[in-house]
Coordinates of C-alpha atoms in Angstrom, one line a residue:
X1 CA -15.5 0.9 24.3
X2 CA -19.3 0.8 23.9
X3 CA -20.9 2.5 21.0
X4 CA -22.7 5.7 21.8
X5 CA -25.5 7.8 20.3
X6 CA -24.3 11.0 22.0
X7 CA -23.0 13.4 19.4
X8 CA -19.6 14.9 20.0
X9 CA -19.5 18.6 19.5
X10 CA -17.3 20.3 16.9
X11 CA -16.6 17.1 14.8
X12 CA -16.6 17.5 11.0
X13 CA -19.7 16.1 9.3
X14 CA -19.8 16.8 5.5
X15 CA -17.4 15.1 3.1
X16 CA -15.6 18.4 2.5
X17 CA -15.3 19.1 6.2
X18 CA -14.0 15.6 7.1
X19 CA -11.6 15.7 4.2
X20 CA -10.2 19.1 5.4
X21 CA -9.8 17.7 8.9
X22 CA -7.9 14.6 7.6
X23 CA -5.6 16.7 5.4
X24 CA -4.7 18.9 8.4
X25 CA -3.2 15.8 10.0
X26 CA 0.3 15.0 8.8
X27 CA 0.0 11.3 8.4
X28 CA 3.1 10.8 6.3
X29 CA 4.0 7.1 6.4
X30 CA 7.0 7.4 8.8
X31 CA 5.1 9.6 11.3
X32 CA 2.2 7.1 11.6
X33 CA -1.6 7.3 11.2
X34 CA -2.8 7.1 14.8
X35 CA -4.1 10.7 14.9
X36 CA -6.1 10.1 11.8
X37 CA -7.5 6.8 13.1
X38 CA -8.5 8.5 16.4
X39 CA -10.4 11.2 14.5
X40 CA -12.3 8.6 12.5
X41 CA -13.0 6.6 15.6
X42 CA -14.5 9.7 17.3
X43 CA -16.6 10.5 14.3
X44 CA -18.0 7.0 14.0
X45 CA -18.6 6.8 17.7
X46 CA -20.6 10.0 17.6
X47 CA -22.8 8.4 15.0
X48 CA -23.3 5.2 16.9
X49 CA -21.2 3.1 14.6
X50 CA -19.3 0.1 15.9
X51 CA -15.6 0.3 15.2
X52 CA -12.7 -2.0 15.9
X53 CA -9.2 -0.5 16.2
X54 CA -6.0 -2.6 16.0
X55 CA -3.0 -0.7 17.3
X56 CA 0.5 -1.6 16.2
X57 CA 3.4 -2.1 18.7
X58 CA 5.2 1.0 17.3
X59 CA 2.7 3.3 18.9
X60 CA 2.4 5.1 15.6
X61 CA 0.0 3.0 13.5
X62 CA -3.4 1.4 13.6
X63 CA -6.1 -0.2 11.4
X64 CA -9.7 0.7 11.9
X65 CA -12.8 -1.3 10.8
X66 CA -16.3 0.3 11.0
X67 CA -19.2 -2.1 10.9
X68 CA -22.6 -1.5 9.3
X69 CA -24.7 -4.6 9.9
X70 CA -27.4 -6.1 7.7
X71 CA -31.0 -5.9 8.7
X72 CA -31.7 -8.0 11.8
X73 CA -28.0 -8.4 12.6
X74 CA -26.0 -6.8 15.5
X75 CA -22.7 -5.0 15.1
X76 CA -21.8 -5.6 18.7
X77 CA -19.6 -3.3 20.8
X78 CA -16.6 -1.3 19.6
X79 CA -13.2 -2.5 20.6
X80 CA -9.8 -0.9 20.7
X81 CA -6.9 -3.4 21.2
X82 CA -3.3 -4.0 20.5
X83 CA -2.8 -5.9 17.3
X84 CA -0.5 -8.4 18.9
X85 CA -3.1 -9.3 21.5
X86 CA -5.6 -10.1 18.8
X87 CA -3.4 -11.8 16.3
X88 CA -1.1 -13.8 18.6
X89 CA 1.5 -15.7 16.8
X90 CA 0.2 -14.4 13.4
X91 CA 1.2 -10.9 14.4
X92 CA 4.4 -9.3 13.3
X93 CA 4.5 -7.9 9.8
X94 CA 5.6 -4.5 11.2
X95 CA 7.4 -1.8 9.4
X96 CA 10.5 -3.8 8.3
X97 CA 11.1 -5.9 5.3
X98 CA 8.5 -8.6 4.5
X99 CA 9.5 -12.1 3.4
X100 CA 6.9 -13.7 1.2
X101 CA 9.1 -16.2 -0.5
X102 CA 7.9 -19.2 1.4
X103 CA 5.1 -21.4 0.0
X104 CA 3.5 -21.1 -3.4
X105 CA 4.7 -18.6 -5.9
X106 CA 1.1 -17.4 -6.6
X107 CA -1.2 -16.8 -3.7
X108 CA -4.2 -19.1 -3.6
X109 CA -7.6 -17.4 -4.1
X110 CA -9.8 -18.5 -1.3
X111 CA -13.2 -20.0 -2.1
X112 CA -15.8 -19.4 0.6
X113 CA -19.5 -19.7 -0.1
X114 CA -20.3 -17.9 3.1
X115 CA -18.6 -14.7 1.9
X116 CA -20.9 -11.7 2.2
X117 CA -20.7 -8.0 2.6
X118 CA -19.0 -5.1 0.9
X119 CA -15.6 -3.7 2.1
X120 CA -14.9 0.0 1.5
X121 CA -11.1 0.1 1.9
X122 CA -8.5 2.8 1.9
X123 CA -5.2 3.9 3.4
X124 CA -4.7 6.8 5.7
X125 CA -1.0 7.5 5.3
X126 CA 0.4 9.9 2.7
X127 CA 3.8 10.6 1.1
X128 CA 6.3 13.2 2.2
X129 CA 6.3 16.8 1.0
X130 CA 10.1 17.2 1.5
X131 CA 11.8 19.1 -1.2
X132 CA 8.5 20.1 -2.9
X133 CA 7.5 23.7 -3.6
X134 CA 3.8 24.2 -2.7
X135 CA 1.8 27.3 -3.6
X136 CA -0.2 26.9 -0.4
X137 CA 0.7 24.9 2.8
X138 CA 0.4 21.2 2.1
X139 CA -1.3 20.4 5.3
X140 CA -3.7 23.3 5.2
X141 CA -6.5 22.5 2.7
X142 CA -7.0 25.4 0.3
X143 CA -9.7 25.8 -2.4
X144 CA -8.8 27.4 -5.7
X145 CA -10.9 27.2 -8.9
X146 CA -13.1 24.4 -7.8
X147 CA -10.2 22.3 -6.5
X148 CA -9.2 21.5 -3.0
X149 CA -5.4 21.5 -2.6
X150 CA -3.4 19.7 0.1
X151 CA -1.4 16.5 0.7
X152 CA -3.7 13.5 0.6
X153 CA -6.6 15.2 -1.1
X154 CA -6.4 13.0 -4.2
X155 CA -4.4 10.1 -2.6
X156 CA -6.7 9.2 -1.0
X157 CA -8.4 10.8 1.9
X158 CA -11.4 12.1 -0.1
X159 CA -12.6 8.6 -0.5
X160 CA -12.6 7.8 3.2
X161 CA -14.0 11.2 4.1
X162 CA -17.0 10.8 1.7
X163 CA -18.0 7.5 3.0
X164 CA -17.5 8.6 6.6
X165 CA -19.9 11.5 6.1
X166 CA -22.6 9.0 4.9
X167 CA -22.1 6.7 7.9
X168 CA -25.5 7.8 9.5
X169 CA -27.4 6.8 6.4
X170 CA -25.7 3.4 6.1
X171 CA -26.3 2.7 9.8
X172 CA -30.0 3.6 9.6
X173 CA -30.6 1.6 6.4
X174 CA -32.1 -1.9 6.3
X175 CA -29.1 -3.4 4.5
X176 CA -29.5 -6.7 2.7
X177 CA -25.8 -7.5 3.6
X178 CA -23.3 -5.8 5.8
X179 CA -20.9 -3.0 4.8
X180 CA -17.5 -2.4 6.3
X181 CA -15.2 0.6 6.2
X182 CA -11.5 -0.3 6.6
X183 CA -8.8 2.4 7.1
X184 CA -5.2 1.0 7.0
X185 CA -1.7 2.2 7.8
X186 CA 1.4 2.4 5.7
X187 CA 0.2 1.7 2.2
X188 CA 2.7 4.1 0.6
X189 CA 5.8 2.2 1.6
X190 CA 4.8 -1.4 2.3
X191 CA 1.1 -2.2 2.3
X192 CA 1.7 -4.1 5.5
X193 CA -1.3 -2.5 7.1
X194 CA -3.5 -4.2 4.6
X195 CA -1.7 -7.5 5.1
X196 CA -2.5 -7.2 8.8
X197 CA -6.1 -6.2 8.1
X198 CA -6.8 -9.4 6.3
X199 CA -5.8 -11.3 9.4
X200 CA -7.7 -8.9 11.6
X201 CA -10.9 -9.4 9.6
X202 CA -10.6 -13.1 10.2
X203 CA -10.5 -12.5 13.9
X204 CA -13.7 -10.5 13.6
X205 CA -15.3 -13.3 11.5
X206 CA -15.7 -10.8 8.6
X207 CA -15.4 -12.2 5.1
X208 CA -16.4 -9.7 2.5
X209 CA -17.2 -10.9 -1.0
X210 CA -16.3 -7.5 -2.7
X211 CA -13.7 -4.9 -1.9
X212 CA -13.8 -1.4 -3.4
X213 CA -10.4 0.1 -2.8
X214 CA -10.0 3.8 -2.8
X215 CA -7.4 5.4 -5.0
X216 CA -7.6 8.3 -7.5
X217 CA -9.2 6.8 -10.7
X218 CA -11.6 9.7 -11.6
X219 CA -14.3 7.4 -10.3
X220 CA -13.9 4.8 -13.0
X221 CA -13.3 1.2 -12.0
X222 CA -9.7 -0.2 -12.5
X223 CA -9.7 -4.0 -12.6
X224 CA -6.0 -4.8 -13.0
X225 CA -2.5 -3.5 -12.0
X226 CA 1.0 -4.8 -11.9
X227 CA 2.8 -6.2 -8.9
X228 CA 5.2 -3.8 -7.2
X229 CA 8.3 -5.4 -5.6
X230 CA 11.1 -3.4 -3.9
X231 CA 14.4 -4.4 -2.3
X232 CA 17.6 -3.3 -0.7
X233 CA 20.9 -5.0 -1.2
X234 CA 24.1 -4.5 0.9
X235 CA 27.6 -5.5 -0.2
X236 CA 30.3 -5.3 2.5
X237 CA 33.9 -5.4 1.5
X238 CA 37.2 -4.2 3.1
X239 CA 38.5 -0.7 3.0
X240 CA 42.1 -0.1 2.1
X241 CA 44.3 2.5 0.5
X242 CA 43.8 2.2 -3.2
X243 CA 47.5 1.6 -3.7
X244 CA 47.2 -1.5 -1.5
X245 CA 44.3 -3.1 -3.5
X246 CA 45.3 -6.7 -2.6
X247 CA 44.6 -6.0 1.1
X248 CA 41.1 -4.7 0.4
X249 CA 37.9 -6.0 -1.2
X250 CA 35.9 -3.6 -3.3
X251 CA 32.2 -3.8 -2.5
X252 CA 31.3 -1.6 -5.4
X253 CA 32.6 -4.1 -7.8
X254 CA 30.2 -6.8 -6.6
X255 CA 27.3 -4.3 -6.4
X256 CA 28.0 -3.4 -10.0
X257 CA 28.0 -7.0 -11.0
X258 CA 24.6 -7.4 -9.4
X259 CA 23.3 -4.3 -11.1
X260 CA 24.4 -5.5 -14.5
X261 CA 22.9 -8.9 -13.9
X262 CA 19.6 -7.5 -12.7
X263 CA 19.1 -5.2 -15.7
X264 CA 20.1 -7.8 -18.2
X265 CA 18.6 -11.0 -16.8
X266 CA 15.5 -9.7 -15.0
X267 CA 14.4 -6.5 -16.9
X268 CA 15.9 -6.8 -20.4
X269 CA 15.2 -10.5 -20.7
X270 CA 11.8 -10.1 -19.2
X271 CA 10.9 -7.4 -21.8
X272 CA 12.2 -9.6 -24.6
X273 CA 10.9 -13.0 -23.6
X274 CA 8.4 -12.4 -20.8
X275 CA 4.6 -11.8 -21.0
X276 CA 3.1 -8.7 -22.7
X277 CA -0.3 -7.1 -22.3
X278 CA -1.2 -4.1 -24.5
X279 CA -3.9 -3.0 -22.0
X280 CA -1.1 -1.6 -19.9
X281 CA 0.4 1.7 -20.7
X282 CA 3.8 0.0 -20.5
X283 CA 2.9 -3.5 -21.7
X284 CA 5.8 -5.4 -20.0
X285 CA 7.8 -5.7 -16.9
X286 CA 9.7 -2.6 -15.7
X287 CA 12.3 -2.0 -13.1
X288 CA 15.8 -1.1 -12.2
X289 CA 18.5 -0.4 -9.7
X290 CA 17.4 3.1 -9.0
X291 CA 19.8 4.1 -6.3
X292 CA 23.5 3.1 -5.9
X293 CA 25.4 4.4 -2.9
X294 CA 29.0 3.1 -2.5
X295 CA 32.5 4.0 -1.4
X296 CA 33.8 7.1 0.4
X297 CA 36.8 8.4 -1.5
X298 CA 38.5 8.2 -4.9
X299 CA 41.7 6.7 -3.3
X300 CA 40.0 4.2 -1.0
X301 CA 38.8 0.7 -1.8
X302 CA 35.0 0.9 -1.4
X303 CA 34.0 -1.1 1.8
X304 CA 30.2 -0.8 1.4
X305 CA 27.7 -0.4 -1.3
X306 CA 23.9 -0.1 -0.8
X307 CA 21.4 -0.6 -3.6
X308 CA 17.7 0.2 -3.9
X309 CA 15.9 -1.5 -6.7
X310 CA 12.4 -2.6 -7.8
X311 CA 10.4 -4.3 -10.5
X312 CA 6.8 -4.2 -11.5
X313 CA 5.6 -7.4 -13.2
X314 CA 2.4 -8.2 -15.1
X315 CA -0.3 -10.3 -13.3
X316 CA 0.6 -13.1 -15.8
X317 CA 4.2 -13.0 -14.7
X318 CA 5.5 -14.9 -11.6
X319 CA 6.7 -12.1 -9.4
X320 CA 7.7 -14.4 -6.5
X321 CA 9.8 -16.6 -8.8
X322 CA 11.7 -13.5 -9.9
X323 CA 12.3 -12.6 -6.3
X324 CA 13.7 -16.1 -5.7
X325 CA 16.1 -15.6 -8.6
X326 CA 17.3 -12.3 -7.0
X327 CA 17.7 -14.1 -3.7
X328 CA 19.8 -16.8 -5.4
X329 CA 22.0 -14.3 -7.2
X330 CA 22.7 -12.4 -3.9
X331 CA 23.6 -15.7 -2.3
X332 CA 26.0 -16.5 -5.1
X333 CA 27.7 -13.1 -4.9
X334 CA 27.9 -13.5 -1.1
X335 CA 29.8 -16.7 -1.5
X336 CA 32.1 -15.2 -4.1
X337 CA 32.9 -12.2 -1.8
X338 CA 33.7 -14.5 1.1
X339 CA 36.1 -16.5 -1.0
X340 CA 37.8 -13.4 -2.2
X341 CA 38.8 -12.1 1.3
X342 CA 42.6 -11.6 1.3
X343 CA 44.8 -13.5 3.6
X344 CA 46.2 -10.3 5.1
X345 CA 43.2 -7.9 5.1
X346 CA 43.7 -4.2 5.8
X347 CA 40.9 -4.3 8.3
X348 CA 40.4 -7.6 10.1
X349 CA 37.1 -6.6 11.6
X350 CA 35.6 -5.7 8.3
X351 CA 36.9 -9.0 6.9
X352 CA 34.6 -10.9 9.4
X353 CA 31.6 -9.2 7.8
X354 CA 32.3 -9.5 4.1
X355 CA 29.4 -10.6 2.0
X356 CA 26.2 -9.7 0.3
X357 CA 22.7 -9.6 1.8
X358 CA 19.1 -8.8 0.6
X359 CA 16.2 -7.1 2.3
X360 CA 12.8 -7.4 0.8
X361 CA 10.9 -4.2 1.4
X362 CA 7.7 -4.9 -0.4
X363 CA 6.2 -7.8 -2.4
X364 CA 2.8 -6.4 -3.5
X365 CA 0.5 -8.7 -5.2
X366 CA -0.9 -7.7 -8.6
X367 CA -4.6 -7.2 -9.3
X368 CA -6.4 -9.1 -12.0
X369 CA -10.1 -9.0 -11.2
X370 CA -11.3 -8.8 -14.8
X371 CA -14.0 -6.5 -16.2
X372 CA -16.6 -9.2 -15.6
X373 CA -15.6 -9.9 -12.0
X374 CA -18.2 -9.6 -9.2
X375 CA -17.0 -6.2 -8.0
X376 CA -16.9 -4.8 -11.5
X377 CA -20.3 -6.1 -12.4
X378 CA -21.9 -4.5 -9.3
X379 CA -20.1 -1.2 -10.0
X380 CA -21.4 -1.3 -13.6
X381 CA -24.9 -1.8 -12.3
X382 CA -24.4 1.2 -10.0
X383 CA -23.7 3.4 -13.1
X384 CA -19.9 3.4 -12.9
X385 CA -17.6 3.1 -16.0
X386 CA -15.4 0.1 -16.1
X387 CA -12.1 1.3 -17.5
X388 CA -10.5 -1.0 -20.2
X389 CA -7.1 0.3 -19.1
X390 CA -4.8 -1.6 -16.8
X391 CA -2.6 0.6 -14.6
X392 CA 1.1 0.4 -13.8
X393 CA 0.9 1.6 -10.2
X394 CA 0.2 -0.8 -7.3
X395 CA -2.5 -0.8 -4.6
X396 CA -3.7 -2.8 -1.7
X397 CA -6.3 -4.4 -4.0
X398 CA -4.2 -7.4 -4.9
X399 CA -3.9 -8.3 -1.2
X400 CA -7.7 -8.4 -0.8
X401 CA -8.1 -10.3 -4.1
X402 CA -5.5 -12.8 -2.8
X403 CA -7.6 -13.1 0.4
X404 CA -10.6 -14.2 -1.6
X405 CA -12.5 -11.0 -2.3
X406 CA -13.4 -9.6 -5.7
X407 CA -11.5 -6.4 -5.6
X408 CA -11.3 -3.3 -7.8
X409 CA -9.9 0.2 -7.5
X410 CA -12.1 3.2 -7.6
X411 CA -11.9 6.7 -6.1
X412 CA -12.1 10.5 -6.6
X413 CA -9.3 12.4 -8.2
X414 CA -6.6 11.9 -10.7
X415 CA -3.6 9.7 -10.2
X416 CA -1.5 12.3 -12.0
X417 CA -2.0 14.6 -8.9
X418 CA -0.8 12.0 -6.4
X419 CA 2.5 12.4 -4.7
X420 CA 3.4 15.7 -6.4
X421 CA 3.5 19.3 -5.2
X422 CA 0.2 21.1 -5.1
X423 CA -1.8 17.9 -5.0
X424 CA -5.5 18.5 -5.4
X425 CA -8.9 16.8 -5.9
X426 CA -11.6 18.5 -7.9
X427 CA -14.7 19.1 -5.7
X428 CA -17.0 17.6 -8.3
X429 CA -15.0 14.4 -7.9
X430 CA -16.2 14.2 -4.3
X431 CA -19.8 14.6 -5.6
X432 CA -19.3 11.7 -7.9
X433 CA -17.8 9.6 -5.1
X434 CA -20.8 10.4 -2.9
X435 CA -23.2 9.5 -5.8
X436 CA -21.4 6.1 -6.0
X437 CA -21.8 5.4 -2.3
X438 CA -25.5 6.5 -2.4
X439 CA -26.2 4.2 -5.3
X440 CA -24.6 1.3 -3.4
X441 CA -26.7 2.2 -0.4
X442 CA -29.9 2.2 -2.5
X443 CA -29.0 -1.2 -4.0
X444 CA -28.3 -2.8 -0.6
X445 CA -31.4 -1.3 0.8
X446 CA -33.7 -3.0 -1.7

């Protein structure tokens, strides 16, 4: 798809108009972000900006990279390709569980003297509105009292919309180094879009030195957050009438054993003996088995139990080592369950599938750039406040830091508004975001 200078009629142009157009698109994670990416692709094309789109096999998701070359350099032609065709054998993160237990416990930080350019990164998916009571329709942006309400206004479509509105100015400038806009899929549940993006940037021979990752921070810079790690565990036993207990195998019993072990050995022991950092609102590891579904009747031996659990570890903790301990405990319980299968089971077919299994939903790297890191230093020079506070939520920033970039989190809006009913962004926050991008443009134009 060659880039074009021909304006497309009826496309939104201002930060406010683009944000409203993005909010009107229901890009809830499970529905995909392709419509959002297509709109951004059209806007950039109308401005003559080179874009690269990488479409996932599911037909729902895509990553987009927009290129703003440095003076004397060419951005080349736009491309729109299937991710698997670009990444070959490296493709395949997808929407399922992601196994990151192989290799070193801590990702190596790449060192590359050739790194150059600034990555403006953000996700395009949003969380569901199911069960929430909204004053105004969540996918119809509504202004009240200087605030724009709608799903994704704070988290975090305002950041992408503001930069997109300034695309003409970045493209026309004589930049001293390139700038890139990256819009990713599925941050809210897995961050797998960002994982794929790192590989896709490699195929484009793009190696930014700095990543500014958009999330609602009230336009202050956040330099550290915890890792976020989520799992599913299944325990499969044998159903039987409760009066015939010896012929059954109670899956709930083993799920409860794991639940107790996880809370005592991972969370409680981690709080008592693990690292602590007072810069975090909660200065230690947190986590729990937060959903426990098991059994089907009071008089039936429970045949299946399903657990959802997570932990958030400090950057100084070894989150992957914790995951390995969990994996080992599940394997231990799996062996115990198989040994406990009765000689005369009530259900011989269920007996064949007895055991425990683990699915890793997300292992999201922590962020620990530091207040004196390259990204923070440049932001400080642009007039932005560097927050001394470290946050408990997770972002894609840790993935970019692990890939060798100096990454921080910055964006319009308040994290307190994210995910809830009546989400909003104050309109003056969009002005502050625009001022940040214009200050960056001025610095790179000198």
